[in-house]
Coordinates of C-alpha atoms in Angstrom, one line a residue:
M1 CA 175.2 87.7 185.2
S2 CA 172.8 85.1 186.3
D3 CA 175.4 82.3 186.8
G4 CA 177.3 84.5 189.3
R5 CA 180.4 85.0 187.2
P6 CA 181.9 88.4 187.9
R7 CA 181.5 91.3 185.5
R8 CA 185.1 91.4 184.6
E9 CA 185.0 87.8 183.4
F10 CA 182.1 88.7 181.1
L11 CA 183.9 91.6 179.7
R12 CA 187.0 89.5 179.1
R13 CA 184.9 87.1 177.1
L14 CA 183.5 89.9 175.0
G15 CA 187.0 91.1 174.3
Q16 CA 188.2 87.6 173.3
A17 CA 185.2 87.1 171.0
G18 CA 185.7 90.6 169.5
L19 CA 182.1 91.6 170.0
V20 CA 180.9 95.2 169.8
L21 CA 179.1 96.6 172.8
G22 CA 179.1 100.4 172.5
A23 CA 177.1 102.6 174.8
A24 CA 174.9 99.9 176.0
G25 CA 177.8 97.7 177.2
A26 CA 177.0 98.3 180.9
A27 CA 173.5 96.8 180.3
G28 CA 175.1 93.8 178.6
A29 CA 177.4 93.3 181.6
L30 CA 174.3 92.9 183.7
G31 CA 173.2 90.0 181.5
L32 CA 170.2 91.6 179.7
F33 CA 170.2 89.1 176.9
S34 CA 166.4 88.3 176.8
P35 CA 164.9 89.9 173.7
G36 CA 161.9 90.9 175.8
R37 CA 164.0 93.0 178.0
W38 CA 165.7 95.1 175.4
R39 CA 164.2 98.5 174.7
A40 CA 164.3 100.4 171.5
A41 CA 164.4 104.0 170.6
R42 CA 160.8 105.1 170.1
V43 CA 161.0 106.7 166.7
A44 CA 159.9 104.3 164.0
K45 CA 162.1 104.1 160.9
A46 CA 161.1 102.5 157.6
P47 CA 163.6 99.8 156.4
P48 CA 165.4 100.7 153.2
D49 CA 164.8 98.7 150.0
R50 CA 168.2 97.1 149.4
R51 CA 167.4 94.9 146.5
V52 CA 169.2 95.0 143.1
P53 CA 167.4 94.7 139.7
D54 CA 167.2 91.4 137.9
L55 CA 170.2 90.8 135.6
A56 CA 169.5 89.6 132.1
G57 CA 170.9 86.1 131.5
K58 CA 171.5 85.4 135.2
P59 CA 169.2 83.1 137.3
R60 CA 167.5 84.2 140.5
L61 CA 168.8 81.0 142.1
A62 CA 171.9 79.0 141.7
V63 CA 173.2 75.9 143.6
A64 CA 176.8 74.8 144.0
R65 CA 178.0 71.6 145.6
G66 CA 181.5 70.7 146.9
E67 CA 183.4 69.6 150.0
A68 CA 184.9 73.1 150.5
A69 CA 182.2 75.5 151.7
A70 CA 184.1 78.6 150.7
A71 CA 184.5 77.4 147.1
A72 CA 180.8 76.5 146.9
V73 CA 179.8 80.0 148.2
R74 CA 182.0 81.7 145.7
A75 CA 180.7 79.5 142.8
A76 CA 177.0 80.1 143.7
V77 CA 177.4 83.8 144.0
D78 CA 179.4 84.0 140.8
A79 CA 176.5 82.1 139.0
V80 CA 174.0 84.8 140.0
G81 CA 176.1 87.7 138.8
G82 CA 179.1 87.9 141.1
I83 CA 179.5 89.8 144.3
E84 CA 180.1 93.1 142.5
R85 CA 176.4 93.0 141.4
F86 CA 175.3 93.2 145.0
V87 CA 178.0 95.1 146.9
H88 CA 179.5 98.4 145.7
P89 CA 182.7 100.3 146.7
G90 CA 182.3 102.2 150.0
E91 CA 179.2 100.5 151.2
T92 CA 178.4 99.1 154.6
V93 CA 177.1 95.5 154.4
L94 CA 175.1 93.7 157.1
V95 CA 175.7 89.9 156.9
K96 CA 172.9 88.1 158.8
P97 CA 173.7 84.5 159.7
N98 CA 171.7 82.2 161.9
M99 CA 173.7 82.7 165.1
A100 CA 171.0 81.9 167.7
W101 CA 172.1 78.8 169.5
D102 CA 174.8 77.5 171.9
R103 CA 175.9 74.8 169.5
T104 CA 179.1 73.8 167.7
P105 CA 179.2 74.0 163.8
E106 CA 179.0 70.2 163.6
Q107 CA 175.5 70.3 165.3
G108 CA 174.1 72.3 162.4
A109 CA 172.0 74.7 164.4
N110 CA 173.8 77.9 163.2
T111 CA 175.2 79.0 159.9
D112 CA 178.6 77.3 159.2
P113 CA 181.4 79.8 160.1
D114 CA 183.3 79.0 156.9
V115 CA 180.2 80.1 154.9
V116 CA 180.0 83.4 156.9
A117 CA 183.7 84.1 156.5
E118 CA 183.6 83.6 152.7
V119 CA 180.6 85.9 152.4
V120 CA 182.6 88.6 154.3
R121 CA 185.7 88.1 152.2
L122 CA 183.6 88.5 149.0
C123 CA 182.2 91.8 150.3
F124 CA 185.6 93.2 150.9
E125 CA 186.7 92.0 147.5
A126 CA 183.9 94.2 146.1
R127 CA 185.5 97.0 148.1
A128 CA 182.9 97.3 150.9
A129 CA 184.0 99.9 153.4
R130 CA 182.6 98.0 156.4
V131 CA 181.0 94.5 156.9
V132 CA 179.0 93.8 160.1
V133 CA 177.9 90.3 161.1
A134 CA 175.0 90.6 163.4
D135 CA 172.2 88.5 165.0
V136 CA 170.0 88.5 168.1
P137 CA 170.8 85.1 169.7
V138 CA 168.2 83.1 171.7
H139 CA 170.8 81.5 174.0
D140 CA 173.5 83.5 175.9
A141 CA 174.7 85.9 173.2
V142 CA 178.5 85.8 174.0
R143 CA 178.5 82.1 174.3
V144 CA 176.6 81.6 171.1
A145 CA 179.0 83.9 169.2
E146 CA 182.0 82.0 170.6
R147 CA 180.8 78.4 170.4
S148 CA 179.3 78.7 166.9
G149 CA 182.7 79.7 165.6
I150 CA 181.1 82.6 163.7
A151 CA 182.6 85.4 165.7
R152 CA 186.2 84.2 165.2
A153 CA 185.6 83.3 161.5
A154 CA 184.0 86.7 160.8
R155 CA 186.7 88.7 162.5
S156 CA 189.4 86.7 160.8
A157 CA 187.8 87.8 157.5
G158 CA 187.8 91.5 158.6
A159 CA 184.2 91.9 159.8
E160 CA 182.8 93.4 162.9
V161 CA 180.5 91.2 165.0
Q162 CA 177.6 92.8 166.8
I163 CA 175.3 91.2 169.3
P164 CA 172.9 92.8 171.8
P165 CA 173.0 95.0 173.6
G166 CA 175.7 96.4 171.3
A167 CA 174.3 98.7 168.8
G168 CA 170.9 98.8 170.5
F169 CA 167.4 98.5 169.1
V170 CA 165.4 100.9 167.0
L171 CA 161.7 100.9 166.3
A172 CA 161.1 99.9 162.7
S173 CA 158.0 100.8 160.7
I174 CA 157.1 97.4 159.2
G175 CA 153.5 98.1 158.2
G176 CA 152.5 94.5 157.8
V177 CA 149.4 92.5 158.4
V178 CA 150.5 91.4 161.9
L179 CA 153.7 93.4 162.4
D180 CA 153.2 97.2 162.4
D181 CA 156.0 98.9 164.4
W182 CA 158.5 96.6 166.1
E183 CA 161.8 96.7 167.8
V184 CA 164.7 95.5 165.6
F185 CA 168.4 95.3 166.1
A186 CA 169.8 98.7 164.9
P187 CA 172.3 97.2 162.3
A188 CA 169.3 96.0 160.3
L189 CA 168.4 99.5 159.4
A190 CA 171.9 101.1 159.2
A191 CA 173.5 99.1 156.4
D192 CA 173.5 99.9 152.7
R193 CA 173.2 96.2 151.8
L194 CA 171.7 93.2 153.5
I195 CA 173.0 89.7 152.8
N196 CA 170.9 86.9 154.4
V197 CA 173.0 83.8 155.3
P198 CA 170.6 81.2 156.8
V199 CA 171.1 77.5 157.5
V200 CA 168.6 74.9 156.4
K201 CA 166.8 73.2 159.4
V202 CA 163.6 71.6 160.4
H203 CA 161.6 73.7 162.8
G204 CA 159.1 72.4 165.4
L205 CA 156.7 75.3 164.9
T206 CA 157.2 76.4 161.3
R207 CA 158.4 73.1 159.8
L208 CA 161.2 74.8 158.0
T209 CA 163.6 77.6 158.9
C210 CA 165.7 79.0 156.1
G211 CA 165.9 82.4 154.6
L212 CA 162.5 83.8 155.3
K213 CA 162.4 82.7 158.9
N214 CA 166.0 83.9 159.5
G215 CA 164.7 87.5 159.5
Y216 CA 163.2 86.7 162.9
G217 CA 166.8 87.1 164.3
L218 CA 166.6 90.8 163.7
L219 CA 163.7 91.3 166.1
G220 CA 163.9 92.5 169.7
G221 CA 160.8 92.8 171.8
T222 CA 158.8 89.7 173.0
R223 CA 159.0 87.5 170.0
A224 CA 156.8 84.8 171.6
R225 CA 153.9 87.2 171.2
L226 CA 154.0 86.5 167.5
H227 CA 153.9 82.7 167.6
Q228 CA 150.1 82.6 167.3
Q229 CA 150.4 84.2 163.9
I230 CA 153.9 83.1 163.0
S231 CA 153.5 82.6 159.3
A232 CA 152.0 86.1 158.8
S233 CA 154.7 87.6 161.0
I234 CA 157.5 86.0 159.0
V235 CA 156.1 87.2 155.8
D236 CA 155.5 90.7 157.1
L237 CA 159.1 90.9 158.2
S238 CA 160.3 89.5 154.8
V239 CA 158.3 92.1 152.9
A240 CA 159.8 94.9 155.0
F241 CA 163.4 93.6 155.1
R242 CA 164.2 92.4 151.6
P243 CA 167.8 91.2 151.3
T244 CA 170.1 92.2 148.6
L245 CA 171.3 88.7 148.3
T246 CA 170.6 85.4 150.1
V247 CA 173.3 82.7 150.5
V248 CA 171.8 79.5 151.9
D249 CA 174.0 77.2 153.9
A250 CA 173.2 73.6 153.3
T251 CA 176.7 72.2 154.0
R252 CA 174.8 70.5 156.8
V253 CA 171.1 70.3 157.2
M254 CA 169.2 69.5 160.4
L255 CA 166.5 66.8 159.7
R256 CA 165.1 66.5 163.3
G257 CA 165.1 68.3 166.5
G258 CA 165.1 71.8 165.1
P259 CA 165.6 74.6 165.5
T260 CA 167.8 74.0 168.6
G261 CA 169.1 70.5 167.8
G262 CA 172.1 69.1 169.6
R263 CA 172.3 65.5 168.3
L264 CA 174.8 64.8 165.6
D265 CA 172.6 62.0 164.4
D266 CA 169.9 64.6 163.5
V267 CA 172.3 66.4 161.0
K268 CA 173.0 65.3 157.5
R269 CA 176.1 66.4 155.5
V270 CA 174.8 67.8 152.1
G271 CA 177.7 70.0 150.9
A272 CA 175.6 72.5 149.0
I273 CA 175.2 76.3 148.9
A274 CA 172.4 78.2 147.2
A275 CA 172.6 81.8 146.3
G276 CA 170.0 84.1 144.8
T277 CA 167.5 86.9 144.9
D278 CA 164.2 85.0 145.1
P279 CA 163.6 84.3 148.8
V280 CA 160.7 82.0 148.1
A281 CA 162.6 79.9 145.6
L282 CA 165.5 79.6 148.0
D283 CA 163.2 78.5 150.8
A284 CA 161.5 76.0 148.5
W285 CA 164.8 74.5 147.6
G286 CA 165.7 74.2 151.2
A287 CA 162.4 72.5 152.0
T288 CA 163.1 69.8 149.4
L289 CA 166.4 69.0 151.2
L290 CA 164.3 68.1 154.2
G291 CA 161.8 66.1 152.2
L292 CA 159.1 68.7 152.6
D293 CA 156.7 70.0 150.0
P294 CA 157.2 73.7 150.2
R295 CA 153.6 74.4 149.4
E296 CA 152.8 72.7 152.7
V297 CA 155.1 75.0 154.6
P298 CA 152.6 77.8 155.6
H299 CA 155.0 80.8 155.6
V300 CA 156.6 79.8 152.2
A301 CA 153.2 79.4 150.6
L302 CA 152.0 82.7 152.1
A303 CA 155.2 84.4 150.9
E304 CA 154.5 83.3 147.3
T305 CA 150.9 84.5 147.6
R306 CA 152.1 87.9 148.7
G307 CA 154.4 88.2 145.8
L308 CA 157.8 87.6 147.3
G309 CA 158.9 84.9 144.8
S310 CA 158.2 81.6 143.2
I311 CA 158.0 78.1 144.7
H312 CA 158.3 76.6 141.3
A313 CA 161.6 78.3 140.7
G314 CA 163.1 76.5 143.7
T315 CA 161.7 73.0 142.9
R316 CA 162.2 72.6 139.2
P317 CA 165.3 70.8 138.1
L318 CA 168.4 73.0 138.6
G319 CA 171.7 72.6 136.9
E320 CA 174.0 72.4 139.9
I321 CA 177.6 73.7 139.8
H322 CA 180.5 71.5 141.0
A323 CA 182.7 73.6 143.2
G324 CA 186.3 72.5 143.5
A325 CA 188.5 73.0 146.6

């Protein structure tokens, strides 16, 4: 590794964090954690459509508030139809948190580990056969998984945790305006269901990072190449990888310094969870928590234009649920 620690120390850390390496483990032991250095299999695969139909009488967005994150997650998911609507017996579920940064939960840069763990528990209650928590971190992957608290929380709930090089990368046929074929982390294509679990943050480039932007964490390759057309890239990815369910973590929101953060003064305790099937509405709701007009967040406005959902549905008055402990 670049900091000179011996290979066995790195492997020990992997074991303690419970992270999955697989056949590419030797490459990981050499420290190949830059997305631009990972290489995918060269056969393009189309992402599956993992959405569920709308359910009569159930909203496409629900918000729950409470001091206990787990209770708020459960209440919000129940309000949009319950986990059994989204996960069926015997299925493999990919849970995609924001697990990108070498930060503690209190710093608000990653999804809260309690939120991730409760989503995993819900999946197993619906009799999922396997739950995989996966992301492509920006900072050192093992350290991010450890320090964020997500690896430990997810494993305690019964999930596998996969970080690169782990399952490797595959070439996905995205077929977008900007993104055509692109390298993505293999678990993104392998699962029967995709549950997106972002955190709400301000972002220096895109203004907001929430559910739509969280899909970027599935990408390998050289992500910086996409920054000149970032909004179109985000929407292309969101069209291709449509989550079964999105659970937005707003237990804490980052008001300044995002996406990396680091200052506790930049984080506000909100104590809210939103769940639903309209990714645009969920991002619009997240934008309002930051004092942003979602119509002025380019990728959110573009996503609505391309038919991914409704900004209005996330900004109109919502009857919030009070979630007890």
